C-alpha cells in the first residue's frame, strides 16, 4: 500500500534513560539510611556485647579463684588440699574447657580433674596480692582466657605457703555465646528492618497519593473526559494545579481567538475577491486582459481557501476533547446525500462503538467531510466509511483508523501522488478547487498520522485510509 507519510529514520539516537520516580528515590534513600543505621546499631551492640561478655568472663573466673581459695586447706606440713567440691561441675569433667590450677614453690602444683594432663607451663608465678587477666593466648590446648591470683596461706605452725591460683576457660565457649548473641541480634535487626521498610512504603504511598491524583486527573484531561483539574489537593499542590488549569484555559481561549481571527480574515478577503470575480464575469467580451485577471482572481480565491483551511488546522493537542465520530458522520452524509441526490448514493457505516477523535471538531469535520465528499463525487452508487479505535498499552488515548471507500473508477498507482497535490483534480471536468485532499494531508500531518491511497477490495474504487497514532 503506498503511503504518503514520512518514513521514520532507522538511525534514531537512543532515548535518555528515564530518571527514578519520586517514590523510588525516597525508598532508595531511606532504605540506604535505614540499612546504614541498623548496621551501625548492630555493630555497636555486638561490640558492646563482646566487651560485656569479656568482663563477665573475668568476673566469673575471679569468683572461681575466690571460691577455690575459700575451700583450700593447708596442713601442718604445708601440704595444700583443694576443695573436694569444685565451684562448677565442669572442673570435674576432663576436657570440659574450664580448668583450675594451684602452683606452689619448687614446681609443686595441684590441678582440677579437668586440667589433669594439660600443659600449663606458660603460667607465671605471682607474688601475693598480684592478679592477672590474660587472653586469648595460644596454647597447646587452644586459645585460652585465664585469671591468676597470687596468695600466701599461713599454716598452723605460723609458716607461710605462697601459691598462685589460676582458673582458665577455652575461648570457643565465649565465642559460642557471642555467636548466639550475634545471630539473635541479626535476626531481630533484619526483622525490624523489613517491618520498617514495609511501613516506609506504606507511608510513601500515602504521602504521594495527592501526586498520583494529579497525574490521574491530568490523564482524564488528556483523554477529554474532563475540561480541567477539579479535585481537592493539598496546600502544597494547589498553586501547581491552579497554574495548570490557567494554562489549559489560556490555551483553549487562544485557540478560539485564533480561529475567530482566521474566520474574520477569510470573510475580509473572500468578499472583495467575490466582488471582483463577479464584476469580471459580468463584463461581455473575451479580451485576454479580462481572462488573465479572472484566472488570477480564481487562483487567489483558491489560495485563500487553502491557506485559511491549513492555518485553521489545530493539530495534535495535549489537552484534547474527545469528539464522538458517529453523530458527525451521519450529519455529513445526510448533507452530501442531498447535494448528490441525483446519483442515489448509498453510504454504509462500520464505526466502532464509542469511537472518538481527540482534537478540534473543525479538524474532524474538515478531514471526514473532504474524504466523504470526494467519495460521493466519484462513486457510482456505494460509499463505505470505516472507523476503528486502536488502543495501545501504556498510552492514554487510543489510535484511530478511518477509511472511505467508493465504487468509482479508482485511482491508478502512478497518479496517486499527482492527485494529492494542491490544486490538482482527478478530472478537470469535475468542479472544485482541487484542494480538499491536500487539506486532508495537512490535517493528518498535523496529527502525526499517515494518509494512504489504494484500491478498495470490496467496491473496486478508491480507498483513502487515515491512521492517527495513539496519544
Coordinates of C-alpha atoms in Angstrom, one line a residue:
X1 CA 0.0 0.0 0.0
X2 CA 1.6 3.3 -1.0
X3 CA 2.0 5.7 1.9
X4 CA 2.4 9.4 1.8
X5 CA 3.6 9.8 5.3
X6 CA 7.3 10.4 6.1
X7 CA 9.1 7.2 6.9
X8 CA 10.9 7.2 10.3
X9 CA 14.7 7.1 10.2
X10 CA 16.3 3.9 11.4
X11 CA 19.3 5.6 13.0
X12 CA 17.5 7.5 15.7
X13 CA 19.5 8.2 18.9
X14 CA 18.6 6.2 21.9
X15 CA 16.2 8.0 24.2
X16 CA 17.8 9.1 27.5
X17 CA 17.2 6.8 30.5
X18 CA 14.1 7.9 32.5
X19 CA 15.0 9.2 36.0
X20 CA 13.8 7.3 39.0
X21 CA 10.3 8.1 40.2
X22 CA 9.9 10.2 43.4
X23 CA 8.7 7.1 45.3
X24 CA 11.7 5.1 44.1
X25 CA 14.1 7.9 45.1
X26 CA 12.6 8.2 48.5
X27 CA 12.5 4.5 49.0
X28 CA 16.1 4.0 48.0
X29 CA 17.4 7.0 50.0
X30 CA 15.6 6.0 53.2
X31 CA 16.5 2.3 52.5
X32 CA 20.2 3.1 52.4
X33 CA 19.9 5.3 55.5
X34 CA 17.9 2.6 57.3
X35 CA 20.4 -0.1 56.3
X36 CA 23.4 2.0 57.5
X37 CA 21.6 2.9 60.8
X38 CA 20.7 -0.7 61.5
X39 CA 24.3 -1.8 60.6
X40 CA 25.8 0.7 63.0
X41 CA 23.4 -0.3 65.7
X42 CA 24.2 -4.0 65.1
X43 CA 27.9 -3.4 65.2
X44 CA 27.7 -1.2 68.3
X45 CA 25.5 -3.8 70.1
X46 CA 27.8 -6.6 69.0
X47 CA 30.9 -4.9 70.3
X48 CA 29.2 -3.9 73.5
X49 CA 28.0 -7.4 74.0
X50 CA 31.6 -8.8 73.3
X51 CA 33.1 -6.3 75.8
X52 CA 30.4 -7.1 78.4
X53 CA 30.9 -10.9 77.9
X54 CA 34.6 -10.4 78.3
X55 CA 34.1 -8.5 81.6
X56 CA 31.6 -11.1 82.8
X57 CA 34.2 -13.8 82.0
X58 CA 36.8 -12.0 84.0
X59 CA 34.4 -11.7 87.0
X60 CA 33.4 -15.3 86.7
X61 CA 37.0 -16.6 86.6
X62 CA 37.8 -14.3 89.5
X63 CA 34.9 -15.7 91.5
X64 CA 36.1 -19.2 90.8
X65 CA 39.5 -18.3 92.1
X66 CA 37.9 -16.9 95.3
X67 CA 35.8 -20.0 95.7
X68 CA 38.8 -22.2 95.4
X69 CA 40.7 -20.1 97.9
X70 CA 37.8 -20.3 100.3
X71 CA 37.8 -24.1 100.2
X72 CA 41.6 -24.7 100.1
X73 CA 43.2 -26.0 103.3
X74 CA 46.9 -26.1 104.3
X75 CA 48.1 -28.9 106.7
X76 CA 50.8 -28.7 109.4
X77 CA 53.4 -29.9 107.0
X78 CA 52.5 -27.2 104.5
X79 CA 50.5 -29.6 102.3
X80 CA 47.8 -27.8 100.3
X81 CA 44.4 -29.5 99.7
X82 CA 42.0 -28.2 97.1
X83 CA 38.3 -28.4 98.0
X84 CA 36.6 -31.7 97.3
X85 CA 33.6 -29.9 95.7
X86 CA 34.5 -27.5 92.9
X87 CA 32.5 -24.3 92.3
X88 CA 31.4 -25.6 88.9
X89 CA 30.8 -29.3 87.9
X90 CA 32.9 -28.7 84.7
X91 CA 36.1 -28.6 86.8
X92 CA 35.5 -32.3 87.4
X93 CA 35.0 -33.2 83.7
X94 CA 38.2 -33.8 81.7
X95 CA 38.4 -31.7 78.5
X96 CA 35.5 -29.5 79.6
X97 CA 37.4 -26.3 78.7
X98 CA 37.3 -25.0 82.3
X99 CA 40.5 -25.6 84.3
X100 CA 41.7 -24.8 87.8
X101 CA 45.3 -24.9 88.9
X102 CA 47.3 -24.0 92.1
X103 CA 51.1 -23.7 91.7
X104 CA 53.3 -23.6 94.7
X105 CA 57.0 -23.2 95.3
X106 CA 59.6 -25.6 93.9
X107 CA 57.2 -26.5 91.0
X108 CA 54.5 -28.1 93.1
X109 CA 51.1 -27.8 91.6
X110 CA 47.5 -29.0 92.2
X111 CA 45.1 -29.5 89.4
X112 CA 41.3 -29.9 89.0
X113 CA 40.3 -33.2 87.3
X114 CA 39.6 -31.2 84.1
X115 CA 43.2 -30.0 84.0
X116 CA 45.0 -33.3 84.5
X117 CA 47.5 -34.0 81.7
X118 CA 47.3 -30.4 80.4
X119 CA 50.3 -28.2 79.8
X120 CA 50.3 -25.0 81.9
X121 CA 54.0 -24.1 81.7
X122 CA 53.0 -20.7 80.2
X123 CA 51.6 -19.6 83.6
X124 CA 53.8 -17.1 85.6
X125 CA 54.3 -17.2 89.3
X126 CA 52.7 -14.2 91.0
X127 CA 53.6 -12.6 94.3
X128 CA 50.9 -12.5 96.9
X129 CA 48.3 -9.9 96.1
X130 CA 49.2 -9.8 92.4
X131 CA 46.5 -10.7 89.8
X132 CA 46.3 -11.1 86.0
X133 CA 43.5 -11.5 83.5
X134 CA 45.0 -12.5 80.2
X135 CA 43.6 -13.8 76.9
X136 CA 43.1 -15.0 74.5
X137 CA 46.5 -16.7 74.2
X138 CA 47.7 -19.5 72.0
X139 CA 48.4 -22.8 73.9
X140 CA 48.6 -26.4 73.2
X141 CA 45.0 -26.7 74.4
X142 CA 43.9 -23.9 72.0
X143 CA 43.2 -20.3 72.7
X144 CA 42.5 -19.6 76.4
X145 CA 41.5 -16.9 78.8
X146 CA 42.8 -17.1 82.3
X147 CA 42.7 -15.3 85.6
X148 CA 45.6 -15.8 88.0
X149 CA 46.0 -14.6 91.6
X150 CA 49.0 -14.8 94.0
X151 CA 48.3 -15.6 97.7
X152 CA 50.3 -16.5 100.8
X153 CA 48.5 -19.1 103.1
X154 CA 49.5 -19.5 106.7
X155 CA 49.9 -22.9 108.3
X156 CA 49.0 -23.8 111.8
X157 CA 52.7 -23.6 112.6
X158 CA 52.8 -19.9 111.6
X159 CA 54.5 -20.7 108.3
X160 CA 53.6 -19.1 105.1
X161 CA 52.9 -21.0 101.8
X162 CA 53.0 -19.0 98.6
X163 CA 50.5 -20.1 95.9
X164 CA 49.4 -18.9 92.5
X165 CA 45.8 -19.8 91.8
X166 CA 44.7 -19.9 88.2
X167 CA 41.3 -20.6 86.5
X168 CA 41.3 -20.8 82.7
X169 CA 38.5 -21.1 80.1
X170 CA 38.7 -22.0 76.4
X171 CA 37.9 -19.2 74.0
X172 CA 35.4 -21.2 72.0
X173 CA 33.0 -21.1 74.9
X174 CA 33.0 -17.3 75.0
X175 CA 32.8 -17.1 71.2
X176 CA 30.0 -19.5 71.2
X177 CA 28.0 -17.2 73.5
X178 CA 28.9 -14.2 71.3
X179 CA 27.9 -16.1 68.1
X180 CA 24.5 -16.9 69.6
X181 CA 24.0 -13.3 70.5
X182 CA 25.1 -12.1 67.0
X183 CA 22.7 -14.5 65.3
X184 CA 19.8 -13.4 67.5
X185 CA 20.8 -9.7 67.1
X186 CA 21.0 -10.1 63.3
X187 CA 17.6 -11.9 63.1
X188 CA 15.8 -9.2 65.1
X189 CA 17.5 -6.3 63.3
X190 CA 16.6 -7.9 59.9
X191 CA 13.0 -8.4 61.1
X192 CA 12.9 -4.8 62.3
X193 CA 14.4 -3.6 59.0
X194 CA 11.8 -5.4 57.0
X195 CA 9.0 -4.1 59.1
X196 CA 10.4 -0.5 58.9
X197 CA 10.7 -0.8 55.1
X198 CA 7.1 -2.0 54.7
X199 CA 6.0 0.8 57.0
X200 CA 8.0 3.3 55.0
X201 CA 6.5 2.1 51.7
X202 CA 3.0 2.4 53.2
X203 CA 3.8 6.0 54.4
X204 CA 5.3 6.8 51.0
X205 CA 2.3 5.5 49.2
X206 CA 0.0 7.6 51.5
X207 CA 2.2 10.7 51.2
X208 CA 2.4 10.5 47.4
X209 CA -1.4 9.9 46.9
X210 CA -2.1 13.6 46.0
X211 CA 0.6 13.5 43.3
X212 CA -0.9 10.3 41.9
X213 CA -4.3 12.1 42.0
X214 CA -2.9 15.0 40.0
X215 CA -1.5 12.5 37.4
X216 CA -4.8 10.7 37.2
X217 CA -6.7 13.9 36.7
X218 CA -4.2 15.0 34.0
X219 CA -4.8 11.7 32.2
X220 CA -8.6 12.4 32.3
X221 CA -8.0 15.9 30.9
X222 CA -5.8 14.4 28.1
X223 CA -8.4 11.8 27.3
X224 CA -11.0 14.6 27.1
X225 CA -13.1 13.1 30.0
X226 CA -13.0 16.5 31.8
X227 CA -12.0 20.0 31.0
X228 CA -9.8 20.8 33.9
X229 CA -8.3 19.6 37.2
X230 CA -11.2 19.8 39.5
X231 CA -10.3 17.7 42.6
X232 CA -9.3 19.0 46.0
X233 CA -5.5 18.9 46.5
X234 CA -3.2 19.6 49.5
X235 CA -2.0 23.2 50.0
X236 CA 1.5 22.4 48.6
X237 CA -0.1 21.3 45.2
X238 CA -2.8 24.0 45.0
X239 CA -0.5 26.5 43.3
X240 CA 0.7 24.0 40.8
X241 CA -2.8 22.7 39.9
X242 CA -4.2 26.3 39.6
X243 CA -1.4 27.2 37.2
X244 CA -2.1 24.1 35.1
X245 CA -5.8 25.0 34.9
X246 CA -4.9 28.5 34.0
X247 CA -2.6 27.2 31.2
X248 CA -5.3 24.9 29.9
X249 CA -7.9 27.7 29.9
X250 CA -5.4 30.1 28.2
X251 CA -4.5 27.5 25.5
X252 CA -8.2 27.0 24.7
X253 CA -9.0 30.7 24.7
X254 CA -6.1 31.4 22.5
X255 CA -7.2 28.7 20.1
X256 CA -10.7 30.2 19.9
X257 CA -9.3 33.7 19.3
X258 CA -7.0 32.4 16.6
X259 CA -9.8 30.6 14.8
X260 CA -12.1 33.6 15.1
X261 CA -9.4 35.9 13.7
X262 CA -9.0 33.5 10.8
X263 CA -12.7 33.5 10.1
X264 CA -12.7 37.3 10.1
X265 CA -9.8 37.3 7.8
X266 CA -11.5 34.8 5.5
X267 CA -14.6 37.0 5.3
X268 CA -12.5 40.1 4.8
X269 CA -10.5 38.6 1.9
X270 CA -13.2 36.5 0.2
X271 CA -15.8 39.2 -0.1
X272 CA -13.6 41.6 -2.2
X273 CA -12.4 38.7 -4.3
X274 CA -16.0 37.6 -4.9
X275 CA -17.0 41.1 -5.9
X276 CA -14.0 41.4 -8.4
X277 CA -14.8 38.0 -9.8
X278 CA -18.5 38.8 -10.2
X279 CA -17.7 42.1 -12.0
X280 CA -15.2 40.5 -14.3
X281 CA -17.6 37.7 -15.2
X282 CA -20.4 40.2 -15.9
X283 CA -18.4 42.1 -18.4
X284 CA -19.1 41.0 -22.0
X285 CA -16.3 40.1 -24.3
X286 CA -13.4 37.8 -24.3
X287 CA -10.4 40.0 -24.1
X288 CA -7.0 38.5 -23.0
X289 CA -6.7 41.0 -20.1
X290 CA -10.1 40.1 -18.7
X291 CA -9.4 36.3 -18.9
X292 CA -6.0 36.7 -17.3
X293 CA -7.3 38.8 -14.4
X294 CA -10.2 36.4 -13.9
X295 CA -7.8 33.4 -13.8
X296 CA -5.6 35.2 -11.2
X297 CA -8.7 36.0 -9.1
X298 CA -9.7 32.4 -9.2
X299 CA -6.2 31.4 -8.1
X300 CA -6.2 33.9 -5.3
X301 CA -9.6 32.6 -4.2
X302 CA -8.2 29.0 -4.2
X303 CA -5.1 30.1 -2.3
X304 CA -7.0 31.9 0.3
X305 CA -9.3 28.9 0.8
X306 CA -6.4 26.5 1.1
X307 CA -4.2 28.6 3.3
X308 CA -7.0 29.5 5.7
X309 CA -8.1 25.9 5.9
X310 CA -4.5 24.9 6.6
X311 CA -3.9 27.6 9.2
X312 CA -7.1 26.7 10.9
X313 CA -5.9 23.1 11.5
X314 CA -5.2 22.8 15.2
X315 CA -3.2 19.6 15.1
X316 CA -2.3 17.3 17.9
X317 CA -3.1 18.7 21.4
X318 CA -2.1 17.6 24.8
X319 CA -5.4 18.6 26.4
X320 CA -7.8 17.4 23.7
X321 CA -11.6 16.8 24.0
X322 CA -13.0 13.5 22.8
X323 CA -15.2 14.2 19.8
X324 CA -17.7 11.4 19.0
X325 CA -17.5 10.5 15.4
X326 CA -20.7 8.6 14.6
X327 CA -23.1 11.6 15.0
X328 CA -20.9 14.0 12.9
X329 CA -20.5 11.3 10.2
X330 CA -24.3 10.9 9.9
X331 CA -24.8 14.7 9.6
X332 CA -22.1 15.0 6.9
X333 CA -23.6 12.0 5.0
X334 CA -27.1 13.5 5.1
X335 CA -25.9 16.8 3.7
X336 CA -23.9 15.0 0.9
X337 CA -26.9 12.8 0.0
X338 CA -28.9 16.0 -0.6
X339 CA -26.2 17.5 -2.7
X340 CA -25.7 14.3 -4.8
X341 CA -29.3 13.2 -4.7
X342 CA -29.3 12.6 -8.4
X343 CA -26.7 9.9 -8.1
X344 CA -28.7 8.0 -5.5
X345 CA -25.5 7.1 -3.5
X346 CA -25.8 4.7 -0.5
X347 CA -23.3 5.3 2.3
X348 CA -22.7 2.5 4.7
X349 CA -21.1 2.8 8.2
X350 CA -18.7 0.5 10.0
X351 CA -17.9 2.6 13.1
X352 CA -16.8 1.2 16.5
X353 CA -19.0 1.9 19.5
X354 CA -17.6 5.0 21.3
X355 CA -15.2 5.9 18.5
X356 CA -13.9 9.4 19.1
X357 CA -11.5 11.9 17.6
X358 CA -9.1 13.6 20.0
X359 CA -8.7 17.1 18.7
X360 CA -10.7 20.0 17.3
X361 CA -14.2 19.4 16.0
X362 CA -13.4 21.6 13.0
X363 CA -10.4 19.3 12.1
X364 CA -12.6 16.2 12.3
X365 CA -15.3 17.7 10.1
X366 CA -12.7 19.0 7.6
X367 CA -11.0 15.6 7.4
X368 CA -14.0 13.4 7.2
X369 CA -16.0 15.9 5.1
X370 CA -13.4 16.2 2.4
X371 CA -12.9 12.4 2.2
X372 CA -16.6 11.7 2.1
X373 CA -17.3 14.5 -0.5
X374 CA -14.5 13.1 -2.7
X375 CA -16.1 9.6 -2.4
X376 CA -19.6 10.9 -3.2
X377 CA -18.2 12.9 -6.2
X378 CA -16.6 9.8 -7.8
X379 CA -18.9 7.0 -6.5
X380 CA -21.4 5.3 -8.8
X381 CA -23.8 4.2 -6.1
X382 CA -21.9 3.0 -2.9
X383 CA -19.7 4.5 -0.3
X384 CA -18.3 2.9 2.9
X385 CA -17.0 4.7 5.9
X386 CA -14.9 2.6 8.4
X387 CA -13.8 3.9 11.8
X388 CA -11.8 1.7 14.2
X389 CA -10.2 2.5 17.5
X390 CA -6.7 1.1 18.0
X391 CA -5.7 1.1 21.7
X392 CA -2.1 0.6 22.8
X393 CA -0.8 -0.4 26.2
X394 CA 0.9 2.4 28.0
X395 CA -0.9 5.2 26.1
X396 CA -3.7 7.3 27.5
X397 CA -5.6 7.8 24.2
X398 CA -6.2 5.1 21.5
X399 CA -5.1 5.4 17.9
X400 CA -7.7 5.9 15.2
X401 CA -8.1 4.3 11.8
X402 CA -10.5 5.9 9.3
X403 CA -11.1 4.9 5.7
X404 CA -13.5 5.9 3.0
X405 CA -14.2 3.6 0.0
X406 CA -16.3 4.0 -3.1
X407 CA -17.3 2.0 -6.2
X408 CA -16.0 4.6 -8.6
X409 CA -13.3 4.3 -11.2
X410 CA -10.5 4.4 -8.6
X411 CA -7.0 5.9 -9.0
X412 CA -4.1 4.4 -10.8
X413 CA -0.9 4.0 -8.7
X414 CA 1.1 6.3 -10.9
X415 CA -1.5 9.1 -10.5
X416 CA -1.9 9.0 -6.7
X417 CA 0.9 11.4 -5.9
X418 CA -0.4 13.9 -8.6
X419 CA -4.0 13.7 -7.3
X420 CA -2.9 14.6 -3.8
X421 CA -1.1 17.7 -4.9
X422 CA -2.7 21.0 -4.1
X423 CA -5.0 22.4 -6.8
X424 CA -4.9 19.2 -8.9
X425 CA -8.3 17.5 -9.6
X426 CA -8.7 13.9 -10.7
X427 CA -10.7 15.0 -13.7
X428 CA -10.7 18.6 -14.8
X429 CA -14.3 18.2 -15.9
X430 CA -15.4 17.8 -12.2
X431 CA -16.0 21.0 -10.4
X432 CA -13.9 22.0 -7.4
X433 CA -10.8 23.8 -6.3
X434 CA -8.7 20.7 -6.1
X435 CA -7.5 21.5 -2.6
X436 CA -9.7 19.1 -0.4
X437 CA -7.3 16.2 -0.4
X438 CA -4.4 18.5 0.2
X439 CA -6.1 19.9 3.2
X440 CA -6.7 16.3 4.4
X441 CA -2.9 15.7 4.1
X442 CA -2.1 18.8 6.2
X443 CA -4.6 17.8 8.9
X444 CA -3.2 14.2 9.0
X445 CA 0.4 15.5 9.2
X446 CA -0.6 18.0 12.0
X447 CA -1.8 15.0 14.0
X448 CA 1.3 12.9 13.2
X449 CA -0.7 10.4 11.2
X450 CA -0.5 8.7 7.8
X451 CA -2.7 9.1 4.7
X452 CA -2.6 6.2 2.2
X453 CA -4.5 5.7 -1.1
X454 CA -5.1 2.3 -2.8
X455 CA -7.9 0.4 -4.4
X456 CA -11.0 -0.9 -2.5
X457 CA -11.1 -4.7 -2.4
X458 CA -14.8 -4.7 -1.8
X459 CA -16.0 -2.0 -4.2
X460 CA -13.2 -1.8 -6.7
X461 CA -12.9 2.0 -6.5
X462 CA -10.6 4.3 -4.5
X463 CA -9.9 3.8 -0.8
X464 CA -8.5 6.6 1.3
X465 CA -7.1 5.5 4.7
X466 CA -6.1 7.7 7.6
X467 CA -4.2 6.3 10.6
X468 CA -3.7 8.5 13.6
X469 CA -1.3 7.3 16.3
X470 CA -2.3 6.7 20.0
X471 CA -1.6 9.6 22.4

